[in-house]
Short mmCIF file of C-alpha atoms in Angstrom, two decimals:
data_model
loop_
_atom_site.label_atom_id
_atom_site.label_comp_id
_atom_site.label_asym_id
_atom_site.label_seq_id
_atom_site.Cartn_x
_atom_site.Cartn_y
_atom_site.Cartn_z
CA UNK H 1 68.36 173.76 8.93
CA UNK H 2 69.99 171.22 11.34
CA UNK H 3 70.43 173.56 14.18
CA UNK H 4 68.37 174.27 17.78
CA UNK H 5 68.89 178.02 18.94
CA UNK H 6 68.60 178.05 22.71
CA UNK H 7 68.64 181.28 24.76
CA UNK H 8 69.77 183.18 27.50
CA UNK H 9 73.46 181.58 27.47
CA UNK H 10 73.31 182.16 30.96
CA UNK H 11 70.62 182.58 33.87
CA UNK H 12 70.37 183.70 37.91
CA UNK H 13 67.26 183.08 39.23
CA UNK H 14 66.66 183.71 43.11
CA UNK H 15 65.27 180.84 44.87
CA UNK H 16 61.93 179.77 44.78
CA UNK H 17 61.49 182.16 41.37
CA UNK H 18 60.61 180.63 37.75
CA UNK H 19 63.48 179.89 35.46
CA UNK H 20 62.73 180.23 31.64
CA UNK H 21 64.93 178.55 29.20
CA UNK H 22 63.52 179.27 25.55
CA UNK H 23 64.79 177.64 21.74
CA UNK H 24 64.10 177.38 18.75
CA UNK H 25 64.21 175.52 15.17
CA UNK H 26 64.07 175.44 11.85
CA UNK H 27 63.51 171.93 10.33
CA UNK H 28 59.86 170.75 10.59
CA UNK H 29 61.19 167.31 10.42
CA UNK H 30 61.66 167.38 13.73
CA UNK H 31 59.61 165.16 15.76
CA UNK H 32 60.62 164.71 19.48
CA UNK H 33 61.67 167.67 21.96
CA UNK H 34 63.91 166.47 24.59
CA UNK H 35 65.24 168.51 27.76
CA UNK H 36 68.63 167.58 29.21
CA UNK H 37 70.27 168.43 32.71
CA UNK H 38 74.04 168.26 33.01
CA UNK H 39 75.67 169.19 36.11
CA UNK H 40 79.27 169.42 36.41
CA UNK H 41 81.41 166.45 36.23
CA UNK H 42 78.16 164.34 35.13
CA UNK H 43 76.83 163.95 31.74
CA UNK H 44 73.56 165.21 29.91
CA UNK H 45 70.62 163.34 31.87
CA UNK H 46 67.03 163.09 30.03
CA UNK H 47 65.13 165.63 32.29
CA UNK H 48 61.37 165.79 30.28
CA UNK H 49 60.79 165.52 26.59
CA UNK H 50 57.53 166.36 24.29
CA UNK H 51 56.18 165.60 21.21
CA UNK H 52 54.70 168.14 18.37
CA UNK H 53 51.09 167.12 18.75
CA UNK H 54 51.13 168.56 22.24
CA UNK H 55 51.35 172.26 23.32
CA UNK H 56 52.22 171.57 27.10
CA UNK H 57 53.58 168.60 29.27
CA UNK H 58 54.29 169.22 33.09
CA UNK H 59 56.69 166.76 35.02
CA UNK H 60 56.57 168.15 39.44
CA UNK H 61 58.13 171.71 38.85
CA UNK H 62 59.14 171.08 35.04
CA UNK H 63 57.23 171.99 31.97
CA UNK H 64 57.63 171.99 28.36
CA UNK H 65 55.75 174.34 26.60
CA UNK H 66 55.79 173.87 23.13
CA UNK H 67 54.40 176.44 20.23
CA UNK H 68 54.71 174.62 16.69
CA UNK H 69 53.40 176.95 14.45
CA UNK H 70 56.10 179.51 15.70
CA UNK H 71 58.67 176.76 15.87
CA UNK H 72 59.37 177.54 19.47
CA UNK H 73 59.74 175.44 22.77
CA UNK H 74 60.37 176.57 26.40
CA UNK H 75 61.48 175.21 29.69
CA UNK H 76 59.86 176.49 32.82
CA UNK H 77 61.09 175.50 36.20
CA UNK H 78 58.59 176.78 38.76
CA UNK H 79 59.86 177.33 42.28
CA UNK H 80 63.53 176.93 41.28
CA UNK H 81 65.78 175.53 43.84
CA UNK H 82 69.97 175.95 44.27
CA UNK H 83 69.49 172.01 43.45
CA UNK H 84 68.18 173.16 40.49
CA UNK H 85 72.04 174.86 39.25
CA UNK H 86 73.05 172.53 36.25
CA UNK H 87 73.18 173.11 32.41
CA UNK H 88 70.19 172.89 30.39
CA UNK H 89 70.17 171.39 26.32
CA UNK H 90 67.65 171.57 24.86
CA UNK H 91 67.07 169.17 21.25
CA UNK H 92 65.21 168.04 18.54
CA UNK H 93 65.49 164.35 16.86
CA UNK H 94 64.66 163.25 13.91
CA UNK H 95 63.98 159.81 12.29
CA UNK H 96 66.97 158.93 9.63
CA UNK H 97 67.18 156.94 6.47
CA UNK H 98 69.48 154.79 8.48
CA UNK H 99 66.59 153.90 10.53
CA UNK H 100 68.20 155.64 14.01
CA UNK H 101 67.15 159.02 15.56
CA UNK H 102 69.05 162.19 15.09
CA UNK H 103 69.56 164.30 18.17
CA UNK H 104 70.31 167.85 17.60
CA UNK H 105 71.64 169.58 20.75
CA UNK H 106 71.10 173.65 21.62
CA UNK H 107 74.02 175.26 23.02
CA UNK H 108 72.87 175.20 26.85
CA UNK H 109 72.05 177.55 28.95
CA UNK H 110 73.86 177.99 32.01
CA UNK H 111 71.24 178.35 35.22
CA UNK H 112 72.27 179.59 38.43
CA UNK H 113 69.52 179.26 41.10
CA UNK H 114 70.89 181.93 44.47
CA UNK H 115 69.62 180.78 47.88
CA UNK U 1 73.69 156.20 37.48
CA UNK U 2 72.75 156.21 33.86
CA UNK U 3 74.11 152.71 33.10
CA UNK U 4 77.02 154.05 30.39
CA UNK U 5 80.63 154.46 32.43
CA UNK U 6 83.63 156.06 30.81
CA UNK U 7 87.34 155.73 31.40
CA UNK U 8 89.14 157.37 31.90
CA UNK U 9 87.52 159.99 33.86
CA UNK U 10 90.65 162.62 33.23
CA UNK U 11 92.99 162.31 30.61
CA UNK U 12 95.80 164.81 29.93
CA UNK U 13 98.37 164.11 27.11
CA UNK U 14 101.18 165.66 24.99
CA UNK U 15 100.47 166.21 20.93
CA UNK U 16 102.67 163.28 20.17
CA UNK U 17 100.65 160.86 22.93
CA UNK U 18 98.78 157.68 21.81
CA UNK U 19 95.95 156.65 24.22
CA UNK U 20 92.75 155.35 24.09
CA UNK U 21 89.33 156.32 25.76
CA UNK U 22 86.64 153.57 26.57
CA UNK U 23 83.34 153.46 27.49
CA UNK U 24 80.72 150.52 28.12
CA UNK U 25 77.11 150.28 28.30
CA UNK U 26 75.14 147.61 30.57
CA UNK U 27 71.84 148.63 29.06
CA UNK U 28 71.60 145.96 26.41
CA UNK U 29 71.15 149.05 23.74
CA UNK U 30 72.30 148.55 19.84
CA UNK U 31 73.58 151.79 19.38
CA UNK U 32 76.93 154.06 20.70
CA UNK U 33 78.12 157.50 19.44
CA UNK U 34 81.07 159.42 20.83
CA UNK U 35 80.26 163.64 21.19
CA UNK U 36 82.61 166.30 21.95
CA UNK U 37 81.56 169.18 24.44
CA UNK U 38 83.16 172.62 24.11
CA UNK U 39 82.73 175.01 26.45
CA UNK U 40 79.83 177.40 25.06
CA UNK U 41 79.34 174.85 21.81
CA UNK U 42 76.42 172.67 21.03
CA UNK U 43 77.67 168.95 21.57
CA UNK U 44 79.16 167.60 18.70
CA UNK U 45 78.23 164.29 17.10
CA UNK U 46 81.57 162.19 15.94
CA UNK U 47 80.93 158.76 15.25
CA UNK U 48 77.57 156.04 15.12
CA UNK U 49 77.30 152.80 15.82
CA UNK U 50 74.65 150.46 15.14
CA UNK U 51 75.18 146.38 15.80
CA UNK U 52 78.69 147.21 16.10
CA UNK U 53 78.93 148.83 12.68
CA UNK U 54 80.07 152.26 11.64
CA UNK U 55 77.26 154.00 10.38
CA UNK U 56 78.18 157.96 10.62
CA UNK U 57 81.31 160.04 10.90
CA UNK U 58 80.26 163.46 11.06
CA UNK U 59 83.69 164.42 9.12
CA UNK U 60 86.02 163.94 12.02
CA UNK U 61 89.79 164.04 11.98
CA UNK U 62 91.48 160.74 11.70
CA UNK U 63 94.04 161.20 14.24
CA UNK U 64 90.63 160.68 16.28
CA UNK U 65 89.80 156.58 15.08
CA UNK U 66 86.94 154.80 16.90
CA UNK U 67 86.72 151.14 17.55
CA UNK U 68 83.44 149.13 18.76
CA UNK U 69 84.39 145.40 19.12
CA UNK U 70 80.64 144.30 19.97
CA UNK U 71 77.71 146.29 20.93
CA UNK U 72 79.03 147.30 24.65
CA UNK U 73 81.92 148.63 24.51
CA UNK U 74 83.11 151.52 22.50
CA UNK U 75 86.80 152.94 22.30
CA UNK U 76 88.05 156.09 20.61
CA UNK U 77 91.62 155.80 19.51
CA UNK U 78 93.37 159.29 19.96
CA UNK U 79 97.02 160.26 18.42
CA UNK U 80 99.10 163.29 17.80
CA UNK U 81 95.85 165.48 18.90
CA UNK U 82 96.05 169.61 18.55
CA UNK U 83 95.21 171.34 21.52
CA UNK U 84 91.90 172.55 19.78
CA UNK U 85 91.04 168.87 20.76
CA UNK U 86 90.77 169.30 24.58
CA UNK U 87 87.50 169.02 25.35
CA UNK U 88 84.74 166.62 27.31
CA UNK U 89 84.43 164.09 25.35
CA UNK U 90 80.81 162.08 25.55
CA UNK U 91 80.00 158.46 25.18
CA UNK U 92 76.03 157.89 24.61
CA UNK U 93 73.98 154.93 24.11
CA UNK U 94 70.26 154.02 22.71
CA UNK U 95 68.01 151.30 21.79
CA UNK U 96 67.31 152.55 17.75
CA UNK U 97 64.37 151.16 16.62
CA UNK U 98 61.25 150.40 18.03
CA UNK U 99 60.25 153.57 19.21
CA UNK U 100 62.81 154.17 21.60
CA UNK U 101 64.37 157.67 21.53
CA UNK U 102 65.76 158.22 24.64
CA UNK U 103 69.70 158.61 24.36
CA UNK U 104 71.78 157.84 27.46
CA UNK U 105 74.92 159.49 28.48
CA UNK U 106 78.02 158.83 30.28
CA UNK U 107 79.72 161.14 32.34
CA UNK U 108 82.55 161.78 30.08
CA UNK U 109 86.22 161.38 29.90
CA UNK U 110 87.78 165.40 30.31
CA UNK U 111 91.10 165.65 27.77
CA UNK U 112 93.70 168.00 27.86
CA UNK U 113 96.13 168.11 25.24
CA UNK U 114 99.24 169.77 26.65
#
């Protein structure tokens, strides 16, 4: 009930196309939607997050959209740039008894933007 | 930068090896957790800390032992590792409470267990 699907494994996108990153969860506990970016050598950077009571949320040529009756949530980067080539997670926290936030990671997606 | 550094940044090391990894925040947060990154695997919580205290251990091995002397810096102990353990491995920190959920990463110490 704990886990974030996350799908394709892998993407190539030509430049200047949209990239679509798409997961999905179980556990309705789940409050918070964040997107990282990890590019190699660096660790997982915040890139945009969203929360359940909104459907959309659009950071320059990022946007969450976010479907909660299906459960669903999507990266879209428009006009996708080699800059652009990193590892996606997406996750889902949670508020514990312990009074800290659960983050539960997808198992990245792989995006290869080709000049 | 994100604030959370790691050393070291490369580690390789024989099954019968002791070392230690470290990482520090300078972000004034109260909490630290160690992942482990796999290649094609979701990252793996290992340990929580809160104010210095051990709250989870997500049923790790203890030839991995963690040590956070105040609230930033955080060590993970390593001995006689398998190579199964060669991974990234992933120090993060937050500010729990308050409405803060943002966790912050460091770039990771890479481990190869030879």
């Amino acid at each position: 009930q704990q886990q974030v699907k996350q799908s394709p494994q892998s993407l190539i996108v030509q430049k200047g196309g949209i990239s679509i990153i798409n997961c999905a969860y179980e556990n309705t506990a789940f409050d918070y939607f964040p997107w990282y970016q990890q590019f190699p050598g660096k660790g997982p950077a915040l890139l945009i997050a969203i929360r359940p009571d909104v459907s959309e949320k659009k950071e320059g040529r990022f946007t969450i959209s976010f479907n909660k009756s299906a459960k669903q949530f999507s990266l879209h980067i428009m006009d996708s740039q080699p800059g652009d080539s990193a590892t996606y997670f997406c996750a889902a926290s949670t508020p514990m008894d312990t009074g800290r936030r659960a983050l539960t990671f997808g198992s990245g997606t792989r995006l290869q933007v080709q000049p | 930068e994100t604030g959370v550094t790691q050393t070291p940044r490369h580690l390789v090391m024989g099954m019968t090896n002791k070392k230690s990894l470290k990482c520090e925040q300078h972000l004034g947060h109260n909490a630290m957790y160690w992942y482990k990154q796999s290649a094609k695997k979701p990252l793996e919580l290992m340990f929580v800390y809160n104010f210095k205290e051990q709250t989870e251990n997500n049923s790790v091995p203890s030839r991995f032992s963690p040590e956070c002397p105040n609230s930033s810096h955080l060590f993970l102990h390593l001995h006689t590792l398998q190579p199964e353990d060669s991974a990234l491995y992933l120090c993060a920190s937050s500010q729990d409470r308050g409405g803060a959920y943002e966790q912050y990463f460091g770039p990771g110490t890479r481990l190869t267990v030879t």
